Amino acid sequence: MHTSHTAKLDSQRLNEQYMQRAIALAKRGEFTTSPNPVVGCVLVKNGDVVGEGWHQKAGEGHAEVNALQQAGEQAKGATAYVTLEPCSHFGRTPPCAKGLIAAGIKHVVIGMVDPNPLVSGRGIKMLEEAGITTEVAVLESAANMLNPGFIKRMKTGKPFVRCKMAASLDGKTAMANGESKWITGSDARQDVQRYRAKSCAIISGADTVMIDDAKLNVRYNELGFIANDLKEDDIRQPVRVIIDSQNRLTPSLALFNQQSPVILVRTTVENEHQWPHFVKQIQVNERLGKADLTDLITKLAELGLNTLWLESGARLAGAFIRQNLVDELILYQAPKLMGENTRGLFDIEQLTSLKDAISLDIKDIRMIGADIKITATVNKQI
């Protein structure tokens, strides 16, 4: 009994050890795999790692394929540790479950089941029908954290929305004349670039684009240590989604100098301007004279966009929060006081009672250089 219990604990410890390695490998693809999920895989035989891989780019080999290629003949009889259930269908690449079967893998340890209801469990069933034993939900919470956008889109048909704001310690985002560069320091701005790089799309409003003449692209030279492992061409520029319900943008803005996809969001599509080839206009429903944000993010999910990075002014950010569309709030606060004749963080409808205040659940507080970074979720009972 004691020996059996000890063996079970040893097996659990090894499963978690190798799954941690698979999770670390998966993270290496977080800036390049979109819209696909990040996945890592480790192959172990007789206590030795014989193959490792991660999904590096959409349309290229999945994590299991890359690990099997590294292992070669040593894959036969090995155990595979993979963060996400091996796929069972033909997409842009063949099913990974079939690849594991053909390689002679004897056991598969899986971090989490595929959240796609059309696929969920089928990869596991395929493996087991081929005589391969499986274990599921090893470090499941950590595996889930790798792909919050992919998981939410698969389960709900909506993308995961992060809202970023930067302010002084007294909650101000700009001077009265609009001056805001730079409230936070270079470390915080570098952190923002990393979030941009791993998001499927950046959402902003026409006001932000016009006032700042913003490009809203990923700036490779500001990615810091990430740039040590990636070439500039490896960085996938996120889709830039600009809400322009009044059709005020023109092709002369700096936004259109960067040749990466732009989606202009309209309530009525206009044909007055000749837009560059990478610009697409989509029409969404109107809500109280503005673009219907729920309709917008549903349409973006239908385009395969998993994670949205909302980087905008107080009005649009406030609208997303009022409509319960923000999954995570990232707030950078600089050690500065900007006084009263300034602009605030969120334009939220006037509240008359403290009980009506929007509450947040703070998940993390840390220093980023000289600035405070707060990560929070919005309490949905608004």
Coordinates of C-alpha atoms in Angstrom, one line a residue:
M1 CA 0.0 0.0 0.0
H2 CA 2.8 2.4 1.0
T3 CA 4.8 1.4 -2.1
S4 CA 1.8 1.9 -4.4
H5 CA 1.1 5.3 -2.8
T6 CA 4.7 6.4 -3.2
A7 CA 4.8 5.3 -6.9
K8 CA 1.6 7.3 -7.5
L9 CA 3.1 10.4 -6.0
D10 CA 6.3 9.9 -8.0
S11 CA 4.3 9.5 -11.2
Q12 CA 2.3 12.7 -10.4
R13 CA 5.5 14.6 -9.7
L14 CA 7.0 13.6 -13.0
N15 CA 3.8 14.4 -14.9
E16 CA 3.8 17.9 -13.4
Q17 CA 7.6 18.3 -14.0
Y18 CA 7.3 17.5 -17.7
M19 CA 4.1 19.4 -18.2
Q20 CA 5.7 22.5 -16.7
R21 CA 8.4 22.1 -19.4
A22 CA 5.7 21.7 -22.1
I23 CA 4.0 24.9 -20.8
A24 CA 7.3 26.8 -20.9
L25 CA 7.8 25.6 -24.5
A26 CA 4.2 26.7 -25.5
K27 CA 4.9 30.2 -24.3
R28 CA 7.7 30.6 -26.9
G29 CA 5.0 30.8 -29.5
E30 CA 2.8 33.4 -27.9
F31 CA 4.0 36.2 -30.3
T32 CA 3.7 34.2 -33.5
T33 CA 0.9 31.6 -33.5
S34 CA -2.2 33.7 -33.6
P35 CA -5.0 32.9 -34.4
N36 CA -4.0 29.4 -33.4
P37 CA -3.5 28.5 -29.7
V38 CA 0.0 28.1 -28.2
V39 CA 0.9 24.5 -27.5
G40 CA 4.0 22.7 -26.2
C41 CA 5.0 19.1 -26.3
V42 CA 7.7 17.0 -24.5
L43 CA 8.5 13.4 -25.4
V44 CA 10.1 11.3 -22.6
K45 CA 11.5 7.7 -22.9
N46 CA 13.2 5.8 -20.0
G47 CA 13.4 9.0 -18.0
D48 CA 15.1 11.0 -20.8
V49 CA 13.7 13.8 -22.9
V50 CA 14.0 12.6 -26.5
G51 CA 12.0 15.3 -28.2
E52 CA 10.6 18.8 -27.6
G53 CA 8.5 21.1 -29.7
W54 CA 6.0 24.0 -29.7
H55 CA 3.6 25.4 -32.2
Q56 CA 5.7 28.2 -33.8
K57 CA 3.4 29.7 -36.5
A58 CA -0.1 29.2 -37.8
G59 CA -0.1 26.9 -40.9
E60 CA 3.2 25.3 -39.8
G61 CA 3.9 22.1 -37.8
H62 CA 2.1 21.7 -34.5
A63 CA 3.9 21.1 -31.2
E64 CA 3.6 17.3 -31.4
V65 CA 4.9 17.2 -35.0
N66 CA 7.9 19.3 -34.1
A67 CA 8.7 17.1 -31.1
L68 CA 8.3 13.9 -33.1
Q69 CA 10.7 15.2 -35.8
Q70 CA 13.3 15.9 -33.1
A71 CA 12.9 12.5 -31.5
G72 CA 12.9 10.4 -34.7
E73 CA 13.0 6.7 -34.0
Q74 CA 13.3 7.3 -30.2
A75 CA 9.6 8.4 -30.2
K76 CA 8.6 4.7 -30.3
G77 CA 7.4 3.6 -26.8
A78 CA 7.8 7.2 -25.4
T79 CA 5.3 9.2 -23.3
A80 CA 4.1 12.5 -24.8
Y81 CA 3.3 15.5 -22.5
V82 CA 1.2 18.0 -24.4
T83 CA -0.5 21.1 -23.1
L84 CA -3.6 20.9 -25.3
E85 CA -5.5 17.8 -26.5
P86 CA -3.9 16.6 -29.7
C87 CA -6.1 17.6 -32.7
S88 CA -8.1 14.9 -34.4
H89 CA -9.0 16.7 -37.7
F90 CA -7.4 17.8 -40.9
G91 CA -6.9 21.6 -41.0
R92 CA -3.9 23.3 -42.5
T93 CA -1.9 20.4 -41.1
P94 CA -2.7 16.7 -40.5
P95 CA -4.2 15.5 -37.2
C96 CA -1.6 15.3 -34.4
A97 CA -3.3 12.4 -32.8
K98 CA -2.6 10.3 -35.9
G99 CA 1.0 11.4 -35.9
L100 CA 1.4 10.2 -32.3
I101 CA -0.2 6.9 -33.1
A102 CA 2.0 6.4 -36.2
A103 CA 5.1 7.2 -34.2
G104 CA 4.4 4.5 -31.7
I105 CA 3.8 6.7 -28.6
K106 CA 2.6 4.5 -25.7
H107 CA 1.1 7.1 -23.3
V108 CA -0.1 10.7 -23.6
V109 CA -0.4 13.2 -20.7
I110 CA -2.7 16.1 -21.6
G111 CA -2.9 19.5 -19.9
M112 CA -6.5 20.3 -21.0
V113 CA -9.2 19.1 -23.3
D114 CA -9.7 21.0 -26.6
P115 CA -12.4 23.6 -25.8
N116 CA -13.8 23.5 -29.3
P117 CA -17.2 21.7 -28.9
L118 CA -16.8 20.2 -32.4
V119 CA -13.4 18.6 -31.5
S120 CA -13.4 18.2 -27.7
G121 CA -12.5 14.7 -26.6
R122 CA -12.1 13.3 -30.2
G123 CA -8.3 13.4 -30.1
I124 CA -8.3 11.5 -26.8
K125 CA -10.8 8.9 -28.2
M126 CA -8.6 8.4 -31.3
L127 CA -5.6 7.8 -29.1
E128 CA -7.3 5.4 -26.8
E129 CA -8.9 3.4 -29.7
A130 CA -5.4 2.9 -31.0
G131 CA -4.3 1.4 -27.6
I132 CA -2.6 4.5 -26.3
T133 CA -3.3 5.3 -22.6
T134 CA -4.0 8.9 -21.6
E135 CA -4.1 11.1 -18.6
V136 CA -6.0 14.4 -18.7
A137 CA -6.1 17.6 -16.7
V138 CA -2.5 17.6 -15.5
L139 CA -1.7 21.2 -14.5
E140 CA -5.0 22.1 -16.1
S141 CA -5.3 25.6 -14.7
A142 CA -1.8 26.6 -16.0
A143 CA -2.6 25.0 -19.4
N144 CA -5.8 27.1 -19.5
M145 CA -3.9 30.3 -18.8
L146 CA -1.9 29.8 -22.0
N147 CA -4.9 30.5 -24.3
P148 CA -7.6 32.6 -22.6
G149 CA -8.8 34.1 -25.9
F150 CA -8.9 30.8 -27.8
I151 CA -10.8 29.1 -25.0
K152 CA -13.3 31.9 -24.6
R153 CA -14.0 32.1 -28.4
M154 CA -14.5 28.4 -28.6
K155 CA -16.8 28.3 -25.7
T156 CA -18.8 31.5 -26.1
G157 CA -18.3 32.8 -29.7
K158 CA -16.7 36.0 -28.2
P159 CA -13.1 37.0 -28.0
F160 CA -11.1 37.8 -24.8
V161 CA -10.9 41.6 -24.3
R162 CA -8.1 43.3 -22.4
C163 CA -8.4 47.0 -21.7
K164 CA -5.2 48.9 -21.2
M165 CA -5.1 52.4 -19.6
A166 CA -2.2 54.5 -18.3
A167 CA -2.6 57.3 -15.7
S168 CA -1.0 59.3 -13.1
L169 CA -1.3 58.3 -9.5
D170 CA -4.3 60.6 -9.2
G171 CA -6.0 58.9 -12.1
K172 CA -5.4 61.4 -14.9
T173 CA -4.6 60.3 -18.5
A174 CA -3.8 63.7 -20.2
M175 CA -3.6 67.4 -19.7
A176 CA -6.5 69.5 -20.7
N177 CA -4.9 70.2 -24.1
G178 CA -4.6 66.4 -24.8
E179 CA -0.9 66.1 -24.0
S180 CA -0.2 62.6 -22.7
K181 CA 3.3 61.6 -24.0
W182 CA 4.6 60.1 -21.8
I183 CA 2.9 59.6 -18.5
T184 CA 4.4 56.2 -17.9
G185 CA 8.0 55.2 -18.3
S186 CA 9.8 53.2 -20.9
D187 CA 9.4 49.9 -19.0
A188 CA 5.7 50.2 -19.0
R189 CA 5.6 51.1 -22.7
Q190 CA 7.7 48.0 -23.4
D191 CA 5.2 45.9 -21.5
V192 CA 2.4 47.3 -23.7
Q193 CA 4.4 46.4 -26.8
R194 CA 4.5 42.8 -25.6
Y195 CA 0.8 42.7 -25.0
R196 CA 0.2 44.2 -28.5
A197 CA 2.5 41.5 -30.0
K198 CA 0.6 38.6 -28.5
S199 CA -2.9 40.0 -29.3
C200 CA -4.8 39.1 -32.4
A201 CA -6.1 42.7 -32.7
I202 CA -5.8 46.1 -31.3
I203 CA -9.0 48.1 -30.9
S204 CA -9.1 51.8 -30.7
G205 CA -11.4 54.7 -31.7
A206 CA -11.1 57.4 -34.4
D207 CA -10.4 60.1 -31.8
T208 CA -7.3 58.3 -30.5
V209 CA -6.0 57.8 -34.1
M210 CA -6.7 61.4 -35.2
I211 CA -5.4 63.1 -32.0
D212 CA -2.2 61.1 -31.7
D213 CA -1.8 60.2 -35.4
A214 CA -1.2 56.7 -34.0
K215 CA 0.0 53.7 -36.0
L216 CA -1.0 51.2 -33.3
N217 CA 1.6 48.7 -34.5
V218 CA 4.1 46.5 -32.7
R219 CA 7.4 48.3 -32.5
Y220 CA 10.1 45.6 -32.7
N221 CA 12.8 47.7 -31.2
E222 CA 10.8 48.2 -28.0
L223 CA 10.2 44.5 -27.3
G224 CA 13.2 44.1 -25.1
F225 CA 14.4 40.6 -24.3
I226 CA 11.8 39.1 -26.7
A227 CA 13.7 40.5 -29.6
N228 CA 16.7 38.3 -28.7
D229 CA 14.8 35.2 -29.7
L230 CA 12.8 36.6 -32.7
K231 CA 13.6 38.3 -35.9
E232 CA 11.6 41.4 -36.8
D233 CA 10.0 39.4 -39.7
D234 CA 8.8 36.8 -37.1
I235 CA 6.6 39.3 -35.3
R236 CA 3.1 39.1 -36.5
Q237 CA 1.5 42.6 -36.6
P238 CA -2.0 42.4 -35.0
V239 CA -5.1 43.5 -36.9
R240 CA -5.8 47.2 -36.1
V241 CA -9.5 47.6 -35.5
I242 CA -10.6 51.3 -35.6
I243 CA -14.2 52.3 -34.6
D244 CA -15.1 55.2 -36.9
S245 CA -18.9 55.3 -36.9
Q246 CA -18.8 58.9 -38.1
N247 CA -16.5 58.1 -41.1
R248 CA -13.9 60.7 -40.1
L249 CA -10.7 58.9 -40.9
T250 CA -8.7 59.6 -44.1
P251 CA -6.0 57.6 -45.9
S252 CA -3.4 60.3 -45.1
L253 CA -3.1 59.3 -41.5
A254 CA 0.0 57.5 -40.2
L255 CA -2.1 54.5 -39.4
F256 CA -2.2 53.6 -43.1
N257 CA 1.5 54.0 -43.6
Q258 CA 2.0 50.6 -41.9
Q259 CA 1.2 47.8 -44.3
S260 CA -0.6 45.5 -41.9
P261 CA -4.4 44.7 -41.8
V262 CA -6.8 47.4 -40.7
I263 CA -10.5 47.0 -40.1
L264 CA -12.6 50.2 -40.2
V265 CA -15.8 49.7 -38.2
R266 CA -18.8 51.6 -39.5
T267 CA -22.5 51.8 -39.0
T268 CA -22.7 52.8 -42.6
V269 CA -19.9 51.8 -45.1
E270 CA -18.5 54.8 -47.0
N271 CA -16.9 54.7 -50.5
E272 CA -15.6 58.3 -50.6
H273 CA -11.9 57.4 -50.1
Q274 CA -9.6 55.1 -51.9
W275 CA -8.2 52.9 -49.1
P276 CA -5.0 50.8 -49.3
H277 CA -5.4 47.1 -50.1
F278 CA -4.9 46.0 -46.5
V279 CA -7.9 48.0 -45.3
K280 CA -11.3 46.4 -44.9
Q281 CA -14.5 48.0 -43.8
I282 CA -17.1 46.2 -41.8
Q283 CA -20.6 47.3 -40.9
V284 CA -22.0 46.8 -37.4
N285 CA -25.4 47.5 -35.9
E286 CA -26.0 50.9 -34.3
R287 CA -26.7 51.3 -30.6
L288 CA -27.7 54.6 -29.2
G289 CA -26.1 56.4 -32.1
K290 CA -22.8 54.5 -31.8
A291 CA -21.4 51.3 -33.1
D292 CA -22.8 48.3 -31.2
L293 CA -19.8 46.9 -29.4
T294 CA -21.3 43.5 -28.7
D295 CA -22.1 43.1 -32.4
L296 CA -18.5 44.2 -33.2
I297 CA -16.7 41.8 -31.0
T298 CA -19.0 39.0 -32.2
K299 CA -18.0 39.8 -35.8
L300 CA -14.3 39.9 -34.9
A301 CA -14.6 36.4 -33.3
E302 CA -16.2 35.2 -36.5
L303 CA -13.0 36.4 -38.2
G304 CA -11.0 34.1 -36.0
L305 CA -9.7 36.8 -33.6
N306 CA -9.2 35.4 -30.1
T307 CA -7.7 38.1 -28.0
L308 CA -8.4 41.9 -28.4
W309 CA -6.2 44.6 -26.9
L310 CA -8.3 47.7 -26.2
E311 CA -6.1 50.8 -26.3
S312 CA -8.3 53.9 -26.4
G313 CA -9.6 57.1 -24.8
A314 CA -11.8 57.4 -21.8
R315 CA -15.1 57.3 -23.8
L316 CA -14.6 54.1 -25.6
A317 CA -13.0 52.3 -22.7
G318 CA -15.9 53.4 -20.5
A319 CA -18.4 52.1 -23.1
F320 CA -16.7 48.7 -23.1
I321 CA -16.8 48.5 -19.3
R322 CA -20.4 49.7 -19.1
Q323 CA -21.5 47.0 -21.5
N324 CA -19.6 44.2 -19.6
L325 CA -17.3 43.5 -22.5
V326 CA -13.9 43.8 -20.6
D327 CA -12.4 40.5 -19.4
E328 CA -9.3 42.0 -18.0
L329 CA -8.2 45.5 -17.1
I330 CA -4.5 46.4 -17.3
L331 CA -3.8 49.8 -15.6
Y332 CA -0.4 51.4 -15.5
Q333 CA 0.0 54.2 -12.9
A334 CA 2.9 56.6 -12.9
P335 CA 4.3 58.2 -9.8
K336 CA 3.0 61.6 -10.9
L337 CA 0.2 64.0 -9.8
M338 CA -1.4 65.9 -12.6
G339 CA -4.0 68.0 -10.8
E340 CA -7.6 68.9 -11.7
N341 CA -7.4 70.6 -15.1
T342 CA -6.9 67.2 -16.8
R343 CA -8.6 64.3 -18.3
G344 CA -9.8 61.2 -16.4
L345 CA -9.5 57.5 -16.9
F346 CA -13.0 56.3 -17.8
D347 CA -16.0 58.2 -19.2
I348 CA -18.8 56.3 -17.4
E349 CA -22.3 57.5 -17.0
Q350 CA -22.8 59.7 -14.0
L351 CA -23.4 57.7 -10.9
T352 CA -25.4 59.1 -8.0
S353 CA -24.7 56.6 -5.3
L354 CA -21.6 54.8 -4.1
K355 CA -23.4 51.5 -4.2
D356 CA -23.6 51.9 -8.0
A357 CA -19.8 52.2 -8.4
I358 CA -18.2 49.6 -10.7
S359 CA -16.2 47.2 -8.6
L360 CA -13.0 45.5 -9.6
D361 CA -11.3 42.3 -8.5
I362 CA -7.6 42.9 -8.4
K363 CA -5.6 39.9 -9.5
D364 CA -2.1 41.2 -9.5
I365 CA -0.1 44.3 -8.5
R366 CA 3.6 44.7 -9.4
M367 CA 6.2 47.3 -10.3
I368 CA 7.1 47.8 -13.9
G369 CA 10.1 50.1 -13.7
A370 CA 9.0 53.1 -11.7
D371 CA 5.3 52.5 -12.5
I372 CA 2.6 50.4 -10.8
K373 CA 0.9 47.8 -12.9
I374 CA -2.5 46.6 -11.8
T375 CA -4.3 43.7 -13.3
A376 CA -8.0 43.3 -12.5
T377 CA -11.2 41.9 -13.7
V378 CA -14.5 43.9 -13.8
N379 CA -17.2 42.7 -11.4
K380 CA -20.0 41.9 -13.8
Q381 CA -22.8 43.1 -11.5
I382 CA -23.0 46.6 -13.0

